[in-house]
Amino acid sequence: MTSMNFFILGNQPTLALAEIASVVGKNHDYSLVTPEVLFLPDDDLNLSALQERLGSVIKTGLLLGELPKWDQQELAQLISAYSQEAPGKEKISFGISVYDVDKTTNNNELHKQLQRLGLETKKLLKETGRPIRYVSSKESVLSSVIVKTNQLLESGGEFVIFLFQNKVLVGQTVAVQNFEAWSERDYGRPARDAKSGMLPPKLARTMINLAGIDPKEKILLDPFCGSGTVLMEAVLLGCKEVIGSDISEKAMADTKKNMNWFSQNFLETRPNLLLFISPAQQLKEQYQTPVDLIITETYLGPPRKGKESENSLKEKMQEIETLVKDSLIELKDLLKNDGVMVFAFPLYLTDNKPIALPLKKLFDQLGFEVLNPIPESSKQLCLSLSPSGGIIYQREHQFIGREIIVFKKKY
Ligand SMILES: C[S@@+](CC[C@H](N)C(=O)[O-])C[C@H]1O[C@@H](n2cnc3c(N)ncnc32)[C@H](O)[C@@H]1O
């Protein structure tokens, strides 16, 4: 039977699904997907390597079995059998997470059920004579931080139960997000500029992956590079050369500082990096060689406080439209014919309809074609696609969202 892999999608599920499909390939069966988890049949996936590569996925693992309903005894037996197989250490540390996929059980009840299962499993494991530790938390789901800091994957396992209305699936986690490395690149870098906005490194990574091109040995350009988030992720993914440009001298100084820090702390050799201070609309005056990938977050407008009138926001968006249009005209010549662009454009969130750029019109005028990053087979998931065919990225309490669009030149 084909192995069934699972991917926990995190708080931007559409983006995570699109990222997985762009890296693994759209020709797989993506029909078993919910806003929390994707189940993907495939025998040949290297889940640890995939987890390392993907920016938007929290955990990956393999399904072990299926039960018709919650059965504490059977679940405890299954989990204790698998946790004894953990390599190396004498002590067994295990944890259990429950994802209530169909939202059938109330949280309190779920937590109590989980605690009882944990204790029952511990009791069975004690019969091995080895020291046993059951790791639990206040939530029904263990975070990647808990899984990692307690070394569960090396010494017993994290077991993951998916509750559906008509079945219970049990899996074992193979890898979790390396939260320390992500957080070090996000908060540890020497230059940060919250005012003009920085992409979270995970989102920068996801955007590069969405291009659907193996970045190894490729040339990547970020023409609004800010403090260099996309450039760092591109180097980590093995790009042969990365080019950053920005209109602001401060942004360029920040990028230089961050890239120096990054090279010294994370790389064995210095990356092949070219940096320019330039408006994106005039970049060809300084740089002419076409690239494989243009991955960027454009200017988003000034920071928002949330009280701006719709008219003033619309005016701002019109200014950005001119900047985006002129930049795209310039950048089209700097993209190879088979190259791909992934842009984060601003989306102003208001009490009414969000205010967006008229991207459909712009792309038609300028000769670009939007690529749908969502695989055909997962259409049934209620997906947050924007009218221009982009994926909407928004975080709680923020007034500026982003429209993430994958596109290429049209012929
Ligand atoms: C939202 S920030 C990008 C942040 C970047 N992704 C990061 O993670 O640091 C937008 C950047 O666009 C730059 N910018 C604004 N107008 C520009 C233009 N016409 N050409 C190039 N860069 C421009 C700003 O200086 C700013 O650094």
Short mmCIF file of C-alpha atoms and ligand atoms in Angstrom, two decimals:
data_model
loop_
_atom_site.label_atom_id
_atom_site.label_comp_id
_atom_site.label_asym_id
_atom_site.label_seq_id
_atom_site.Cartn_x
_atom_site.Cartn_y
_atom_site.Cartn_z
CA MET A 1 0.00 0.00 0.00
CA THR A 2 1.19 3.52 -0.78
CA SER A 3 2.46 5.47 2.25
CA MET A 4 0.27 8.36 3.35
CA ASN A 5 2.18 11.47 4.35
CA PHE A 6 0.68 14.31 6.35
CA PHE A 7 1.55 17.99 6.37
CA ILE A 8 0.26 20.32 9.11
CA LEU A 9 -0.47 23.52 7.22
CA GLY A 10 -0.20 26.28 9.82
CA ASN A 11 -2.12 29.55 9.81
CA GLN A 12 -1.86 30.30 6.08
CA PRO A 13 -3.21 26.97 4.77
CA THR A 14 -3.78 28.03 1.16
CA LEU A 15 -0.26 29.31 0.90
CA ALA A 16 1.12 26.16 2.51
CA LEU A 17 -0.85 23.91 0.15
CA ALA A 18 0.34 25.90 -2.88
CA GLU A 19 3.93 25.77 -1.62
CA ILE A 20 3.86 21.99 -1.15
CA ALA A 21 2.35 21.51 -4.61
CA SER A 22 4.94 23.80 -6.19
CA VAL A 23 7.82 21.84 -4.66
CA VAL A 24 6.45 18.28 -4.78
CA GLY A 25 4.69 18.67 -8.15
CA LYS A 26 1.08 19.42 -9.08
CA ASN A 27 0.48 15.98 -10.61
CA HIS A 28 -0.04 14.33 -7.20
CA ASP A 29 -3.42 13.76 -5.58
CA TYR A 30 -4.13 16.79 -3.36
CA SER A 31 -7.80 15.99 -2.78
CA LEU A 32 -7.37 14.94 0.88
CA VAL A 33 -6.95 18.39 2.31
CA THR A 34 -8.59 20.40 5.09
CA PRO A 35 -7.62 23.86 6.39
CA GLU A 36 -5.46 22.11 8.99
CA VAL A 37 -3.83 19.21 7.23
CA LEU A 38 -2.96 17.77 3.84
CA PHE A 39 -2.70 14.01 3.38
CA LEU A 40 -0.55 13.14 0.40
CA PRO A 41 -0.08 9.58 -0.87
CA ASP A 42 3.51 8.99 -2.02
CA ASP A 43 6.22 6.43 -1.17
CA ASP A 44 9.18 8.51 -2.18
CA LEU A 45 8.95 11.78 -0.30
CA ASN A 46 11.90 12.74 1.87
CA LEU A 47 9.88 14.39 4.62
CA SER A 48 12.84 15.72 6.60
CA ALA A 49 14.30 17.39 3.51
CA LEU A 50 10.88 18.78 2.58
CA GLN A 51 10.29 20.17 6.06
CA GLU A 52 13.68 21.89 5.88
CA ARG A 53 12.80 23.35 2.47
CA LEU A 54 9.23 24.58 3.08
CA GLY A 55 8.44 27.87 4.81
CA SER A 56 4.72 27.47 5.57
CA VAL A 57 4.46 23.91 6.87
CA ILE A 58 4.60 23.24 10.62
CA LYS A 59 5.04 19.47 10.80
CA THR A 60 5.30 16.51 8.48
CA GLY A 61 4.85 12.83 9.16
CA LEU A 62 3.50 9.45 8.15
CA LEU A 63 0.16 7.82 8.88
CA LEU A 64 0.40 4.59 10.87
CA GLY A 65 -3.18 3.42 11.04
CA GLU A 66 -6.92 4.06 11.02
CA LEU A 67 -9.64 3.24 13.55
CA PRO A 68 -13.42 3.59 13.08
CA LYS A 69 -13.63 5.69 16.28
CA TRP A 70 -11.67 6.84 19.34
CA ASP A 71 -10.66 3.69 21.21
CA GLN A 72 -8.32 4.48 24.08
CA GLN A 73 -6.98 0.95 24.48
CA GLU A 74 -6.21 0.44 20.80
CA LEU A 75 -4.68 3.90 20.45
CA ALA A 76 -2.48 3.36 23.52
CA GLN A 77 -1.29 0.03 22.19
CA LEU A 78 -0.43 1.46 18.79
CA ILE A 79 1.41 4.46 20.24
CA SER A 80 3.32 2.41 22.81
CA ALA A 81 4.42 -0.08 20.13
CA TYR A 82 5.81 2.67 17.91
CA SER A 83 7.42 4.71 20.68
CA GLN A 84 9.46 1.71 21.80
CA GLU A 85 11.13 1.66 18.41
CA ALA A 86 12.81 5.03 19.02
CA PRO A 87 16.51 4.66 18.36
CA GLY A 88 19.31 5.04 20.84
CA LYS A 89 18.25 6.37 24.15
CA GLU A 90 17.22 4.33 27.14
CA LYS A 91 14.51 6.76 28.22
CA ILE A 92 11.34 6.94 26.16
CA SER A 93 9.82 10.45 25.82
CA PHE A 94 6.61 10.63 23.87
CA GLY A 95 3.88 13.16 23.21
CA ILE A 96 0.47 13.13 21.54
CA SER A 97 -1.32 15.83 19.53
CA VAL A 98 -4.97 15.68 18.51
CA TYR A 99 -6.28 17.59 15.50
CA ASP A 100 -10.08 17.73 15.60
CA VAL A 101 -10.38 18.00 11.84
CA ASP A 102 -14.18 17.94 11.62
CA LYS A 103 -14.59 19.91 14.88
CA THR A 104 -16.71 17.21 16.48
CA THR A 105 -15.54 17.43 20.11
CA ASN A 106 -15.45 20.32 22.55
CA ASN A 107 -12.00 21.48 23.60
CA ASN A 108 -12.27 20.56 27.28
CA GLU A 109 -13.50 17.09 26.53
CA LEU A 110 -10.79 16.62 23.93
CA HIS A 111 -8.09 17.63 26.37
CA LYS A 112 -9.36 15.24 29.04
CA GLN A 113 -9.55 12.39 26.51
CA LEU A 114 -6.01 13.15 25.45
CA GLN A 115 -4.67 13.18 29.01
CA ARG A 116 -6.32 9.81 29.71
CA LEU A 117 -4.79 8.37 26.55
CA GLY A 118 -1.35 9.72 27.48
CA LEU A 119 -1.50 8.11 30.92
CA GLU A 120 -2.77 4.82 29.54
CA THR A 121 0.06 4.73 27.00
CA LYS A 122 2.57 5.54 29.73
CA LYS A 123 1.23 2.64 31.80
CA LEU A 124 1.71 0.22 28.90
CA LEU A 125 5.20 1.55 28.23
CA LYS A 126 6.25 1.12 31.87
CA GLU A 127 6.07 -2.63 31.28
CA THR A 128 9.24 -2.28 29.19
CA GLY A 129 11.14 -1.42 32.37
CA ARG A 130 12.59 1.70 30.71
CA PRO A 131 12.17 5.22 32.14
CA ILE A 132 9.15 6.86 30.51
CA ARG A 133 8.22 10.53 30.10
CA TYR A 134 4.88 11.69 28.75
CA VAL A 135 5.15 15.25 27.39
CA SER A 136 1.86 17.17 27.34
CA SER A 137 0.79 20.79 27.11
CA LYS A 138 -2.24 22.94 27.88
CA GLU A 139 -3.31 22.65 24.25
CA SER A 140 -4.45 19.51 22.47
CA VAL A 141 -1.70 20.07 19.93
CA LEU A 142 2.01 20.12 20.79
CA SER A 143 3.83 23.03 19.18
CA SER A 144 6.99 22.44 17.15
CA VAL A 145 8.86 24.19 19.97
CA ILE A 146 7.68 21.58 22.50
CA VAL A 147 8.41 18.70 20.12
CA LYS A 148 11.92 19.99 19.46
CA THR A 149 12.97 21.15 22.91
CA ASN A 150 11.85 17.83 24.43
CA GLN A 151 13.67 15.90 21.67
CA LEU A 152 10.56 13.80 21.12
CA LEU A 153 11.50 12.77 17.60
CA GLU A 154 14.79 11.25 18.76
CA SER A 155 13.61 9.53 21.93
CA GLY A 156 10.07 8.18 21.57
CA GLY A 157 8.02 10.21 19.13
CA GLU A 158 5.24 12.67 18.65
CA PHE A 159 2.04 10.87 17.73
CA VAL A 160 -0.65 12.73 15.89
CA ILE A 161 -4.32 11.80 15.97
CA PHE A 162 -6.70 13.22 13.37
CA LEU A 163 -10.33 13.09 14.45
CA PHE A 164 -12.91 12.90 11.68
CA GLN A 165 -16.67 12.42 12.02
CA ASN A 166 -16.44 8.81 10.83
CA LYS A 167 -12.85 7.77 11.52
CA VAL A 168 -9.70 8.37 13.54
CA LEU A 169 -6.31 8.47 11.80
CA VAL A 170 -3.07 8.02 13.70
CA GLY A 171 0.28 9.26 12.48
CA GLN A 172 3.81 9.83 13.66
CA THR A 173 5.70 13.07 13.11
CA VAL A 174 8.90 12.78 11.09
CA ALA A 175 10.04 16.41 11.18
CA VAL A 176 8.94 19.78 12.57
CA GLN A 177 9.74 23.35 11.61
CA ASN A 178 13.18 24.41 12.79
CA PHE A 179 11.82 27.31 14.84
CA GLU A 180 15.24 28.32 16.21
CA ALA A 181 16.78 28.84 12.79
CA TRP A 182 13.74 30.75 11.47
CA SER A 183 13.60 32.96 14.50
CA GLU A 184 17.36 33.64 14.44
CA ARG A 185 17.13 34.85 10.82
CA ASP A 186 14.06 36.94 11.65
CA TYR A 187 14.92 38.52 15.02
CA GLY A 188 18.67 37.90 15.23
CA ARG A 189 19.70 39.88 12.14
CA PRO A 190 21.43 43.15 12.96
CA ALA A 191 19.32 45.47 10.75
CA ARG A 192 15.55 45.47 10.98
CA ASP A 193 13.15 48.06 9.59
CA ALA A 194 9.67 47.59 10.96
CA LYS A 195 8.61 50.95 9.47
CA SER A 196 8.95 50.10 5.79
CA GLY A 197 7.99 46.50 6.55
CA MET A 198 9.93 43.28 6.40
CA LEU A 199 8.82 39.97 5.05
CA PRO A 200 8.88 37.20 7.62
CA PRO A 201 11.66 34.83 6.40
CA LYS A 202 9.15 31.96 6.22
CA LEU A 203 6.99 33.93 3.79
CA ALA A 204 10.06 34.90 1.73
CA ARG A 205 10.99 31.20 1.54
CA THR A 206 7.45 30.20 0.57
CA MET A 207 7.41 32.83 -2.18
CA ILE A 208 10.64 31.48 -3.71
CA ASN A 209 9.22 27.96 -3.56
CA LEU A 210 5.96 29.06 -5.22
CA ALA A 211 7.86 29.78 -8.44
CA GLY A 212 7.93 26.01 -8.98
CA ILE A 213 11.54 26.17 -10.22
CA ASP A 214 14.41 24.44 -8.43
CA PRO A 215 16.42 27.49 -7.32
CA LYS A 216 19.71 25.60 -7.29
CA GLU A 217 22.13 27.22 -9.76
CA LYS A 218 19.56 29.86 -10.70
CA ILE A 219 19.85 33.66 -10.68
CA LEU A 220 17.34 35.51 -8.51
CA LEU A 221 16.53 39.22 -8.34
CA ASP A 222 14.65 41.16 -5.64
CA PRO A 223 14.14 44.73 -6.97
CA PHE A 224 12.52 46.03 -3.72
CA CYS A 225 14.90 44.16 -1.43
CA GLY A 226 14.47 46.25 1.76
CA SER A 227 16.68 44.65 4.36
CA GLY A 228 17.38 41.54 2.27
CA THR A 229 15.01 38.83 3.56
CA VAL A 230 14.39 37.23 0.15
CA LEU A 231 18.11 37.33 -0.66
CA MET A 232 19.01 35.36 2.48
CA GLU A 233 16.47 32.65 1.77
CA ALA A 234 17.55 32.47 -1.89
CA VAL A 235 21.15 31.87 -0.88
CA LEU A 236 20.08 29.14 1.57
CA LEU A 237 18.14 27.45 -1.23
CA GLY A 238 21.29 27.32 -3.34
CA CYS A 239 20.81 30.12 -5.89
CA LYS A 240 23.97 30.62 -7.93
CA GLU A 241 23.68 34.39 -7.82
CA VAL A 242 21.37 36.81 -6.03
CA ILE A 243 20.79 40.42 -6.98
CA GLY A 244 19.13 42.95 -4.71
CA SER A 245 18.18 46.53 -5.43
CA ASP A 246 16.20 49.19 -3.61
CA ILE A 247 15.62 52.90 -4.04
CA SER A 248 16.63 53.61 -0.44
CA GLU A 249 20.23 54.04 0.71
CA LYS A 250 19.21 52.98 4.20
CA ALA A 251 17.61 49.78 2.89
CA MET A 252 20.80 48.99 0.97
CA ALA A 253 22.95 49.62 4.05
CA ASP A 254 20.61 47.29 6.01
CA THR A 255 20.85 44.60 3.35
CA LYS A 256 24.65 44.80 3.38
CA LYS A 257 24.77 44.55 7.17
CA ASN A 258 22.35 41.61 7.22
CA MET A 259 24.06 39.72 4.40
CA ASN A 260 27.47 40.10 6.10
CA TRP A 261 26.04 38.79 9.37
CA PHE A 262 24.28 35.98 7.52
CA SER A 263 27.43 34.93 5.58
CA GLN A 264 29.57 34.93 8.72
CA ASN A 265 27.09 32.95 10.80
CA PHE A 266 25.42 30.54 8.39
CA LEU A 267 27.58 30.03 5.28
CA GLU A 268 30.92 28.44 4.51
CA THR A 269 31.63 30.59 1.48
CA ARG A 270 30.56 34.13 0.64
CA PRO A 271 27.46 34.22 -1.57
CA ASN A 272 27.56 35.59 -5.07
CA LEU A 273 25.74 38.84 -4.38
CA LEU A 274 25.18 42.00 -6.43
CA LEU A 275 23.54 45.04 -4.83
CA PHE A 276 22.34 48.29 -6.41
CA ILE A 277 20.71 51.45 -5.16
CA SER A 278 18.11 52.07 -7.86
CA PRO A 279 14.42 52.67 -8.46
CA ALA A 280 12.98 49.44 -9.85
CA GLN A 281 11.68 51.49 -12.80
CA GLN A 282 15.26 52.27 -13.89
CA LEU A 283 17.18 49.19 -12.85
CA LYS A 284 18.39 48.42 -16.42
CA GLU A 285 20.64 51.49 -16.24
CA GLN A 286 22.74 49.51 -13.77
CA TYR A 287 21.95 45.81 -14.40
CA GLN A 288 21.12 44.13 -17.72
CA THR A 289 21.49 40.30 -17.53
CA PRO A 290 18.11 38.47 -17.51
CA VAL A 291 17.41 36.34 -14.43
CA ASP A 292 15.45 33.11 -13.77
CA LEU A 293 13.44 34.36 -10.81
CA ILE A 294 12.16 37.75 -9.68
CA ILE A 295 10.82 37.36 -6.16
CA THR A 296 9.81 40.49 -4.30
CA GLU A 297 7.50 42.39 -2.02
CA THR A 298 6.77 45.73 -3.67
CA TYR A 299 6.43 49.02 -1.86
CA LEU A 300 3.28 48.66 0.30
CA GLY A 301 2.67 52.34 1.06
CA PRO A 302 3.23 54.06 4.42
CA PRO A 303 2.52 52.11 7.63
CA ARG A 304 -1.18 52.14 8.52
CA LYS A 305 -2.87 52.93 11.81
CA GLY A 306 -6.28 51.66 10.74
CA LYS A 307 -8.18 54.96 10.81
CA GLU A 308 -7.44 56.11 7.25
CA SER A 309 -10.43 57.00 5.06
CA GLU A 310 -11.20 54.71 2.13
CA ASN A 311 -10.60 57.59 -0.26
CA SER A 312 -7.11 58.26 1.02
CA LEU A 313 -6.33 54.54 0.80
CA LYS A 314 -7.62 54.41 -2.77
CA GLU A 315 -5.43 57.39 -3.68
CA LYS A 316 -2.39 55.69 -2.15
CA MET A 317 -3.17 52.53 -4.09
CA GLN A 318 -3.30 54.54 -7.32
CA GLU A 319 0.19 55.89 -6.64
CA ILE A 320 1.41 52.35 -6.01
CA GLU A 321 -0.28 51.24 -9.23
CA THR A 322 1.86 53.67 -11.23
CA LEU A 323 5.01 52.49 -9.46
CA VAL A 324 4.11 48.83 -9.99
CA LYS A 325 3.24 49.37 -13.65
CA ASP A 326 6.48 51.21 -14.47
CA SER A 327 8.52 48.65 -12.53
CA LEU A 328 6.89 45.70 -14.29
CA ILE A 329 7.65 47.24 -17.69
CA GLU A 330 11.32 47.48 -16.70
CA LEU A 331 11.49 44.07 -15.02
CA LYS A 332 9.90 42.24 -17.96
CA ASP A 333 13.11 42.78 -19.92
CA LEU A 334 15.15 41.50 -17.00
CA LEU A 335 13.29 38.15 -16.82
CA LYS A 336 14.39 35.21 -18.96
CA ASN A 337 11.66 33.94 -21.30
CA ASP A 338 11.10 30.87 -19.14
CA GLY A 339 11.55 32.81 -15.90
CA VAL A 340 8.91 33.19 -13.16
CA MET A 341 7.97 36.12 -10.95
CA VAL A 342 6.41 35.86 -7.49
CA PHE A 343 5.30 39.20 -6.06
CA ALA A 344 3.67 40.25 -2.80
CA PHE A 345 1.46 43.24 -3.63
CA PRO A 346 -0.30 45.35 -0.98
CA LEU A 347 -3.89 44.66 -0.02
CA TYR A 348 -5.48 47.28 2.24
CA LEU A 349 -7.91 45.67 4.65
CA THR A 350 -10.91 47.84 5.58
CA ASP A 351 -14.31 47.31 7.18
CA ASN A 352 -15.65 46.88 3.65
CA LYS A 353 -14.12 45.20 0.60
CA PRO A 354 -10.29 45.12 0.66
CA ILE A 355 -8.62 47.70 -1.58
CA ALA A 356 -6.37 46.00 -4.12
CA LEU A 357 -4.32 46.87 -7.20
CA PRO A 358 -6.11 46.27 -10.53
CA LEU A 359 -3.66 43.51 -11.31
CA LYS A 360 -5.74 41.70 -13.93
CA LYS A 361 -5.86 44.86 -16.02
CA LEU A 362 -2.15 45.55 -15.50
CA PHE A 363 -1.08 42.03 -16.42
CA ASP A 364 -3.24 42.08 -19.58
CA GLN A 365 -1.81 45.44 -20.64
CA LEU A 366 1.78 44.45 -19.96
CA GLY A 367 1.68 40.88 -21.32
CA PHE A 368 1.91 38.74 -18.19
CA GLU A 369 0.05 35.55 -17.39
CA VAL A 370 -0.97 34.54 -13.85
CA LEU A 371 -0.12 30.96 -12.89
CA ASN A 372 -2.52 29.18 -10.56
CA PRO A 373 -0.46 27.75 -7.71
CA ILE A 374 -3.33 25.63 -6.39
CA PRO A 375 -3.44 22.06 -7.72
CA GLU A 376 -6.63 21.08 -9.61
CA SER A 377 -7.31 18.14 -7.28
CA SER A 378 -7.65 20.31 -4.15
CA LYS A 379 -10.28 22.68 -5.47
CA GLN A 380 -12.90 21.61 -2.95
CA LEU A 381 -11.03 23.31 -0.11
CA CYS A 382 -12.47 26.73 0.55
CA LEU A 383 -9.47 28.70 -0.67
CA SER A 384 -8.74 32.38 -0.21
CA LEU A 385 -7.81 33.33 -3.76
CA SER A 386 -7.97 37.02 -4.72
CA PRO A 387 -9.88 38.15 -7.84
CA SER A 388 -6.53 38.48 -9.64
CA GLY A 389 -5.71 34.81 -8.97
CA GLY A 390 -3.36 35.48 -6.06
CA ILE A 391 -3.26 34.00 -2.59
CA ILE A 392 -4.26 36.37 0.17
CA TYR A 393 -1.84 36.55 3.10
CA GLN A 394 -3.10 38.34 6.15
CA ARG A 395 -2.29 38.31 9.83
CA GLU A 396 -4.54 39.16 12.73
CA HIS A 397 -4.56 42.84 13.79
CA GLN A 398 -2.76 44.01 10.63
CA PHE A 399 -4.31 46.51 8.24
CA ILE A 400 -2.09 45.70 5.29
CA GLY A 401 -2.39 42.23 3.84
CA ARG A 402 -0.59 40.95 0.78
CA GLU A 403 -1.68 39.41 -2.47
CA ILE A 404 0.87 36.79 -3.46
CA ILE A 405 0.86 36.28 -7.21
CA VAL A 406 2.87 33.87 -9.35
CA PHE A 407 3.19 35.02 -12.97
CA LYS A 408 5.29 34.86 -16.09
CA LYS A 409 5.64 36.51 -19.48
CA LYS A 410 2.86 35.72 -21.95
CA TYR A 411 3.63 34.66 -25.50
C1 LIG B 1 7.86 46.46 1.90
S1 LIG B 1 9.49 46.93 1.68
C2 LIG B 1 10.29 45.44 1.23
C3 LIG B 1 10.85 44.77 2.42
C4 LIG B 1 11.65 43.54 2.12
N1 LIG B 1 10.86 42.51 1.51
C5 LIG B 1 12.28 43.02 3.41
O1 LIG B 1 11.93 41.92 3.85
O2 LIG B 1 13.06 43.73 4.02
C6 LIG B 1 9.45 47.82 0.20
C7 LIG B 1 10.77 48.41 -0.21
O3 LIG B 1 10.57 49.07 -1.46
C8 LIG B 1 11.47 50.14 -1.52
N2 LIG B 1 11.01 51.03 -2.61
C9 LIG B 1 10.03 51.95 -2.60
N3 LIG B 1 9.91 52.50 -3.81
C10 LIG B 1 10.81 51.89 -4.62
C11 LIG B 1 11.15 51.99 -5.99
N4 LIG B 1 10.54 52.83 -6.77
N5 LIG B 1 12.12 51.18 -6.47
C12 LIG B 1 12.76 50.32 -5.67
N6 LIG B 1 12.51 50.20 -4.36
C13 LIG B 1 11.53 50.96 -3.85
C14 LIG B 1 11.47 50.72 -0.12
O4 LIG B 1 12.66 51.43 0.12
C15 LIG B 1 11.35 49.44 0.73
O5 LIG B 1 12.61 49.01 1.15
#
